[in-house]
Short mmCIF file of C-alpha atoms in Angstrom, two decimals:
data_model
loop_
_atom_site.label_atom_id
_atom_site.label_comp_id
_atom_site.label_asym_id
_atom_site.label_seq_id
_atom_site.Cartn_x
_atom_site.Cartn_y
_atom_site.Cartn_z
CA MET A 36 148.18 46.51 39.42
CA LYS A 37 145.79 48.03 41.88
CA ARG A 38 142.04 48.30 41.46
CA LEU A 39 142.18 52.05 40.98
CA TYR A 40 144.62 51.66 38.09
CA PHE A 41 142.35 49.14 36.41
CA VAL A 42 139.34 51.42 36.70
CA ALA A 43 141.41 54.26 35.22
CA ILE A 44 142.26 52.06 32.23
CA LEU A 45 138.57 51.35 31.64
CA LEU A 46 137.75 55.04 31.80
CA LEU A 47 140.47 55.88 29.29
CA MET A 48 139.40 53.13 26.90
CA PHE A 49 135.67 53.83 27.13
CA ILE A 50 135.73 57.59 27.31
CA GLY A 51 139.01 58.36 25.51
CA VAL A 52 141.37 61.20 26.17
CA LYS A 53 138.84 63.67 24.72
CA GLY A 54 135.65 61.93 25.80
CA GLN A 55 134.84 60.35 22.44
CA GLN A 56 133.54 56.78 22.70
CA GLN A 57 133.16 56.18 18.97
CA PRO A 58 136.27 55.71 16.80
CA GLN A 59 137.46 58.63 14.72
CA TYR A 60 138.39 58.54 11.04
CA THR A 61 140.61 60.86 9.05
CA GLN A 62 138.90 60.04 5.73
CA TYR A 63 135.34 60.12 7.06
CA ILE A 64 134.44 62.86 4.61
CA PHE A 65 134.84 60.35 1.74
CA ASN A 66 132.58 57.83 3.48
CA PRO A 67 130.07 59.92 5.46
CA LEU A 68 127.91 56.82 5.99
CA LEU A 69 130.23 56.14 8.96
CA VAL A 70 128.75 59.10 10.82
CA ASN A 71 125.45 59.85 9.06
CA PRO A 72 122.91 57.21 7.93
CA ALA A 73 121.09 59.77 5.76
CA VAL A 74 123.63 59.24 2.96
CA SER A 75 122.40 55.67 2.44
CA GLY A 76 121.63 55.23 -1.27
CA ILE A 77 122.82 58.71 -2.22
CA GLU A 78 124.62 57.43 -5.32
CA ASN A 79 122.98 55.63 -8.24
CA TYR A 80 125.28 52.64 -7.83
CA VAL A 81 126.21 50.18 -5.08
CA ASP A 82 128.98 51.75 -3.01
CA VAL A 83 131.23 49.37 -1.03
CA LYS A 84 134.03 50.57 1.22
CA SER A 85 136.47 48.82 3.52
CA GLY A 86 139.03 50.47 5.77
CA TYR A 87 141.83 49.92 8.27
CA ARG A 88 143.10 52.47 10.80
CA ASN A 89 146.18 52.05 12.99
CA GLN A 90 145.96 54.93 15.46
CA TRP A 91 148.97 56.17 17.43
CA SER A 92 151.29 53.60 15.89
CA GLY A 93 154.08 52.57 18.26
CA LEU A 94 151.97 52.93 21.40
CA LEU A 95 151.25 49.58 23.06
CA GLY A 96 147.52 48.88 23.13
CA ALA A 97 146.66 51.81 20.86
CA PRO A 98 143.36 51.64 18.91
CA ILE A 99 143.11 49.49 15.79
CA THR A 100 139.92 50.06 13.79
CA THR A 101 138.55 48.16 10.81
CA PHE A 102 135.28 48.83 9.02
CA PHE A 103 133.12 47.66 6.13
CA SER A 104 130.14 49.45 4.60
CA ILE A 105 127.82 48.93 1.67
CA THR A 106 124.98 51.14 0.50
CA ALA A 107 122.67 51.17 -2.51
CA PRO A 108 119.63 53.05 -3.84
CA LEU A 109 116.17 51.59 -4.30
CA GLY A 110 114.54 53.24 -7.27
CA HIS A 111 115.37 54.75 -10.65
CA ASN A 112 115.42 57.94 -12.70
CA PHE A 113 117.51 59.92 -10.26
CA VAL A 114 120.82 61.64 -10.91
CA GLN A 115 124.13 61.09 -9.14
CA GLY A 116 124.61 62.21 -5.58
CA ASP A 117 126.57 65.14 -4.20
CA ALA A 118 129.93 66.89 -4.45
CA LEU A 119 131.71 63.92 -2.88
CA GLN A 120 130.65 61.32 -5.44
CA VAL A 121 133.01 59.01 -7.32
CA PRO A 122 132.93 59.76 -11.07
CA ASP A 123 131.41 57.37 -13.57
CA ASN A 124 132.91 56.48 -16.95
CA GLY A 125 133.72 59.33 -19.27
CA ASP A 126 136.00 62.35 -19.49
CA ASN A 127 135.78 64.26 -16.21
CA PRO A 128 132.05 63.46 -15.84
CA ILE A 129 131.46 65.55 -12.72
CA GLY A 130 133.15 68.71 -13.91
CA ARG A 131 131.49 72.03 -14.62
CA SER A 132 129.26 70.60 -17.34
CA PHE A 133 127.80 68.10 -14.87
CA VAL A 134 127.11 70.86 -12.36
CA GLN A 135 125.31 72.92 -14.99
CA SER A 136 123.05 69.99 -15.95
CA TYR A 137 122.49 68.71 -12.39
CA ARG A 138 118.89 68.27 -11.31
CA ALA A 139 117.46 67.25 -7.95
CA ALA A 140 116.85 63.56 -7.40
CA GLU A 141 113.52 61.84 -7.82
CA PRO A 142 112.14 60.55 -4.49
CA HIS A 143 113.80 57.25 -3.65
CA HIS A 144 114.92 55.01 -0.81
CA GLY A 145 118.43 53.99 0.19
CA ILE A 146 119.59 51.05 2.25
CA GLY A 147 122.94 50.05 3.70
CA PHE A 148 124.95 48.00 6.14
CA THR A 149 127.96 48.89 8.29
CA ALA A 150 130.27 46.77 10.44
CA MET A 151 133.04 48.20 12.60
CA SER A 152 135.57 46.72 15.02
CA ASP A 153 137.61 48.97 17.31
CA LYS A 154 140.20 47.40 19.64
CA ALA A 155 142.00 49.46 22.29
CA GLY A 156 144.13 47.58 24.78
CA PRO A 157 142.09 44.71 26.29
CA ILE A 158 138.73 46.17 25.17
CA ARG A 159 137.06 45.59 21.81
CA GLN A 160 133.94 47.30 20.51
CA THR A 161 132.08 45.84 17.52
CA ASN A 162 129.13 47.61 15.87
CA ILE A 163 126.82 46.00 13.31
CA ASP A 164 124.06 48.22 11.89
CA VAL A 165 121.60 48.34 9.02
CA THR A 166 120.82 51.75 7.54
CA TYR A 167 117.90 53.35 5.72
CA ALA A 168 117.32 56.77 4.17
CA TYR A 169 114.66 58.51 2.11
CA HIS A 170 115.71 61.12 -0.48
CA ILE A 171 113.59 63.87 -2.03
CA GLY A 172 114.24 66.92 -4.17
CA ILE A 173 113.28 70.15 -2.41
CA GLY A 174 114.41 72.51 -5.18
CA PRO A 175 115.59 72.40 -8.79
CA ASN A 176 119.14 71.46 -7.70
CA LEU A 177 118.80 70.65 -4.00
CA ASN A 178 118.07 67.33 -2.30
CA LEU A 179 117.26 66.38 1.27
CA SER A 180 117.48 62.98 2.90
CA ALA A 181 116.68 61.66 6.36
CA GLY A 182 118.09 58.38 7.63
CA VAL A 183 118.31 55.99 10.53
CA SER A 184 120.59 53.10 11.40
CA ALA A 185 119.97 50.48 14.06
CA GLY A 186 121.82 47.42 15.24
CA ILE A 187 123.87 46.02 18.05
CA THR A 188 127.12 46.88 19.80
CA ASN A 189 129.28 44.20 21.41
CA ILE A 190 131.68 45.33 24.13
CA SER A 191 134.19 42.68 25.20
CA LEU A 192 137.10 42.53 27.63
CA ASP A 193 140.11 40.23 27.24
CA ALA A 194 140.70 39.49 30.93
CA SER A 195 143.81 37.44 30.11
CA ALA A 196 145.51 40.67 29.02
CA ILE A 197 145.09 42.23 32.46
CA SER A 198 147.19 41.61 35.58
CA VAL A 199 145.65 42.47 38.95
CA GLU A 200 147.07 42.41 42.45
CA ASN A 201 144.00 40.65 43.82
CA SER A 202 142.51 37.87 41.69
CA GLN A 203 139.20 38.34 43.56
CA ASP A 204 138.99 42.01 42.67
CA MET A 205 135.29 42.73 42.20
CA ALA A 206 136.07 45.03 39.26
CA ILE A 207 136.63 41.96 37.08
CA ASN A 208 135.93 38.87 39.20
CA ASN A 209 132.87 36.96 37.88
CA ALA A 210 132.44 39.79 35.41
CA ASN A 211 130.42 39.84 32.22
CA TYR A 212 133.30 40.00 29.74
CA SER A 213 131.12 40.19 26.62
CA GLN A 214 128.00 42.33 26.43
CA ILE A 215 125.58 43.19 23.66
CA LYS A 216 123.83 46.56 23.65
CA PRO A 217 121.29 48.06 21.20
CA ASN A 218 122.44 50.94 19.02
CA LEU A 219 120.50 53.70 17.25
CA ASN A 220 121.75 56.54 15.02
CA VAL A 221 119.81 59.20 13.07
CA GLY A 222 120.71 61.95 10.63
CA VAL A 223 119.69 64.38 7.88
CA TRP A 224 121.70 65.36 4.78
CA ALA A 225 121.18 68.21 2.31
CA TYR A 226 123.13 67.97 -0.93
CA SER A 227 123.61 69.20 -4.48
CA ALA A 228 126.33 68.93 -7.09
CA THR A 229 128.46 71.54 -5.34
CA TYR A 230 127.72 71.43 -1.61
CA PHE A 231 126.52 69.24 1.24
CA ALA A 232 125.55 69.69 4.88
CA GLY A 233 124.43 67.21 7.49
CA VAL A 234 123.55 66.71 11.13
CA SER A 235 123.62 63.32 12.84
CA VAL A 236 123.53 61.69 16.26
CA GLN A 237 125.20 58.39 17.17
CA GLN A 238 124.50 56.36 20.30
CA LEU A 239 121.11 58.03 20.64
CA VAL A 240 120.01 55.62 23.38
CA PRO A 241 122.44 55.72 26.37
CA GLN A 242 123.61 52.36 27.76
CA THR A 243 125.42 51.29 30.93
CA LEU A 244 129.10 50.39 30.45
CA SER A 245 130.48 47.98 33.05
CA PHE A 246 132.14 44.58 33.18
CA SER A 247 131.43 44.10 36.88
CA THR A 248 128.39 42.58 38.55
CA SER A 249 128.95 44.96 41.47
CA SER A 250 126.96 48.22 41.49
CA VAL A 251 130.11 50.01 42.66
CA TYR A 252 131.64 49.65 39.19
CA ASN A 253 128.62 50.14 36.89
CA GLN A 254 128.74 53.93 36.70
CA GLY A 255 129.97 54.10 33.10
CA LYS A 256 127.50 55.28 30.44
CA THR A 257 127.48 55.76 26.70
CA VAL A 258 126.64 59.30 25.60
CA PRO A 259 125.20 60.68 22.35
CA HIS A 260 127.71 61.88 19.74
CA PHE A 261 126.54 64.84 17.63
CA TYR A 262 128.14 65.57 14.24
CA ILE A 263 127.59 68.71 12.14
CA THR A 264 129.18 68.44 8.70
CA GLY A 265 129.38 70.70 5.67
CA GLY A 266 131.43 71.35 2.55
CA TYR A 267 131.51 73.16 -0.80
CA LYS A 268 133.03 72.28 -4.16
CA PHE A 269 134.88 75.01 -6.10
CA PHE A 270 136.21 74.67 -9.64
CA LEU A 271 139.66 76.16 -10.14
CA SER A 272 139.49 75.04 -13.78
CA ASP A 273 137.70 72.43 -15.85
CA ASP A 274 140.26 69.89 -14.63
CA VAL A 275 140.82 70.90 -10.99
CA SER A 276 138.31 71.13 -8.16
CA LEU A 277 138.71 72.09 -4.52
CA ILE A 278 136.50 70.88 -1.64
CA PRO A 279 136.93 72.49 1.78
CA SER A 280 134.82 70.89 4.51
CA ILE A 281 134.29 70.96 8.25
CA MET A 282 132.98 68.72 10.99
CA TYR A 283 131.94 69.95 14.42
CA LYS A 284 131.69 67.22 17.08
CA ILE A 285 129.77 67.50 20.32
CA VAL A 286 130.32 64.77 22.92
CA GLN A 287 129.37 65.82 26.44
CA PRO A 288 130.95 66.31 28.91
CA ALA A 289 134.08 66.56 26.74
CA GLN A 290 135.23 69.70 24.94
CA ASN A 291 133.61 70.28 21.54
CA THR A 292 136.06 69.76 18.68
CA ILE A 293 136.45 70.79 15.04
CA ASP A 294 137.87 68.90 12.06
CA LEU A 295 138.93 71.01 9.05
CA ASN A 296 139.57 69.30 5.70
CA MET A 297 140.68 70.26 2.22
CA LYS A 298 140.65 68.07 -0.89
CA MET A 299 142.01 68.99 -4.33
CA ALA A 300 141.01 66.69 -7.18
CA PHE A 301 142.63 66.54 -10.62
CA ARG A 302 140.21 65.49 -13.35
CA ASP A 303 138.51 63.40 -10.66
CA HIS A 304 141.12 60.67 -11.05
CA PHE A 305 143.71 61.77 -8.49
CA TRP A 306 143.38 63.84 -5.34
CA ILE A 307 145.43 65.15 -2.45
CA GLY A 308 144.25 66.68 0.79
CA GLY A 309 144.96 67.78 4.30
CA SER A 310 143.15 67.73 7.62
CA TYR A 311 143.42 69.43 10.99
CA ARG A 312 141.84 67.89 14.09
CA GLN A 313 141.66 70.33 16.99
CA ASP A 314 144.22 69.66 19.75
CA ASP A 315 144.96 66.22 18.28
CA ALA A 316 146.55 65.89 14.85
CA VAL A 317 147.29 67.21 11.39
CA ALA A 318 147.04 64.82 8.45
CA GLY A 319 147.96 64.43 4.81
CA MET A 320 145.80 62.43 2.40
CA ILE A 321 146.17 61.05 -1.10
CA GLY A 322 143.82 59.01 -3.26
CA PHE A 323 143.24 57.59 -6.72
CA THR A 324 140.08 56.85 -8.65
CA ILE A 325 141.61 53.98 -10.59
CA SER A 326 138.43 53.48 -12.60
CA SER A 327 134.71 54.06 -12.18
CA PHE A 328 134.80 50.69 -10.38
CA LEU A 329 137.70 51.15 -7.95
CA SER A 330 139.17 53.85 -5.71
CA VAL A 331 141.76 53.88 -2.94
CA GLY A 332 142.76 56.45 -0.31
CA TYR A 333 145.56 56.70 2.25
CA SER A 334 146.11 59.18 5.08
CA TYR A 335 148.81 59.78 7.65
CA ASP A 336 148.16 61.69 10.87
CA TYR A 337 150.94 63.45 12.72
CA THR A 338 149.96 63.53 16.39
CA SER A 339 150.16 67.09 17.75
CA SER A 340 149.13 66.23 21.32
CA ASN A 341 151.49 64.99 24.05
CA LEU A 342 151.05 61.48 22.66
CA ASN A 343 153.58 62.35 19.95
CA THR A 344 156.33 61.44 22.42
CA VAL A 345 155.29 57.77 22.27
CA SER A 346 153.51 57.56 18.91
CA THR A 347 154.87 57.63 15.37
CA GLY A 348 151.53 58.73 13.94
CA THR A 349 148.34 57.21 12.55
CA HIS A 350 147.88 55.31 9.28
CA GLU A 351 144.52 54.84 7.56
CA LEU A 352 143.77 52.97 4.31
CA VAL A 353 140.37 52.94 2.57
CA LEU A 354 139.38 50.84 -0.46
CA GLY A 355 136.24 51.65 -2.45
CA ILE A 356 134.38 49.42 -4.92
CA HIS A 357 131.57 50.99 -6.94
CA LEU A 358 129.28 48.38 -8.48
CA GLY A 359 127.16 49.45 -11.43
CA ASN A 360 128.91 52.80 -11.83
CA ASN A 361 128.72 52.65 -15.61
CA GLY A 362 128.28 56.24 -16.68
CA GLY A 363 125.43 58.40 -17.82
CA SER A 364 124.01 60.51 -15.02
CA GLY A 365 120.35 59.82 -14.48
CA ALA A 366 120.69 56.26 -15.76
CA GLN A 367 118.84 53.58 -13.85
CA ARG A 368 121.30 51.85 -11.54
CA GLY A 369 119.08 51.05 -8.57
CA PHE A 370 117.75 47.65 -7.59
#
């Protein structure tokens, strides 16, 4: 394998076919903490989520992503979060009656922690971040939060998985196969019982990406990822709600992209949905709120790009555990 081919692999892994360096998620809208730290502590319970994503299944070296997140409020006397919340105990507790009685949150803090591992071919990226947000009510039914997350990113290369024509190739010879970089993300989130909107930036501080000690090969850089998200909750009946949502992603110098999503929930215990990712995939989603303590979601992406000739699609599974979600909006469930 010639040097040029190896460099091309690095570019594809780091930059991706559309220029996105951060992993993508089909069910991000049900765990927005993955892209916006301002949702830290938005619920009045401890929200734990764990997920697994097998992207482009069937393609050798395709991305495998796992993540874990936990977030909790600090404070008391504030109501439940936004239109995406998991219901507490009771009979359809976030139906129309909840919307009619919803009041903006008391000022409070939120904290969280996220860990993510994304492996693509011989390259693995691991992010570990702590998150913080501050929430205030800015109207009778409207809240605003601002958040930040900071931590470290480890980029590692499994050199044993690479074959080169010249073992002394400076692209990898005496290279730094494991590097730790600082990471900083910021965001804002506006929310009520029926709608939400947010803006966030990941990888705010650019870093050099290179495994070589030679200046010839250290031209790679991380770039900021901008996310603009919004959605609205409609009630088709007392038992059925519909949430259309959108995400607009800006990652220069790549083309800007749009994700369109739709979720239909039945008595907030069972939901189905669909997603369209511009020039990439269409997806189907299904989920269950088994109890106020436990929820699970699954999605399948059908690849609409040219990769569909070598891929059988993408599978994503997300498990949610909601500690202290005991019912009674406005009840104290903070630390």
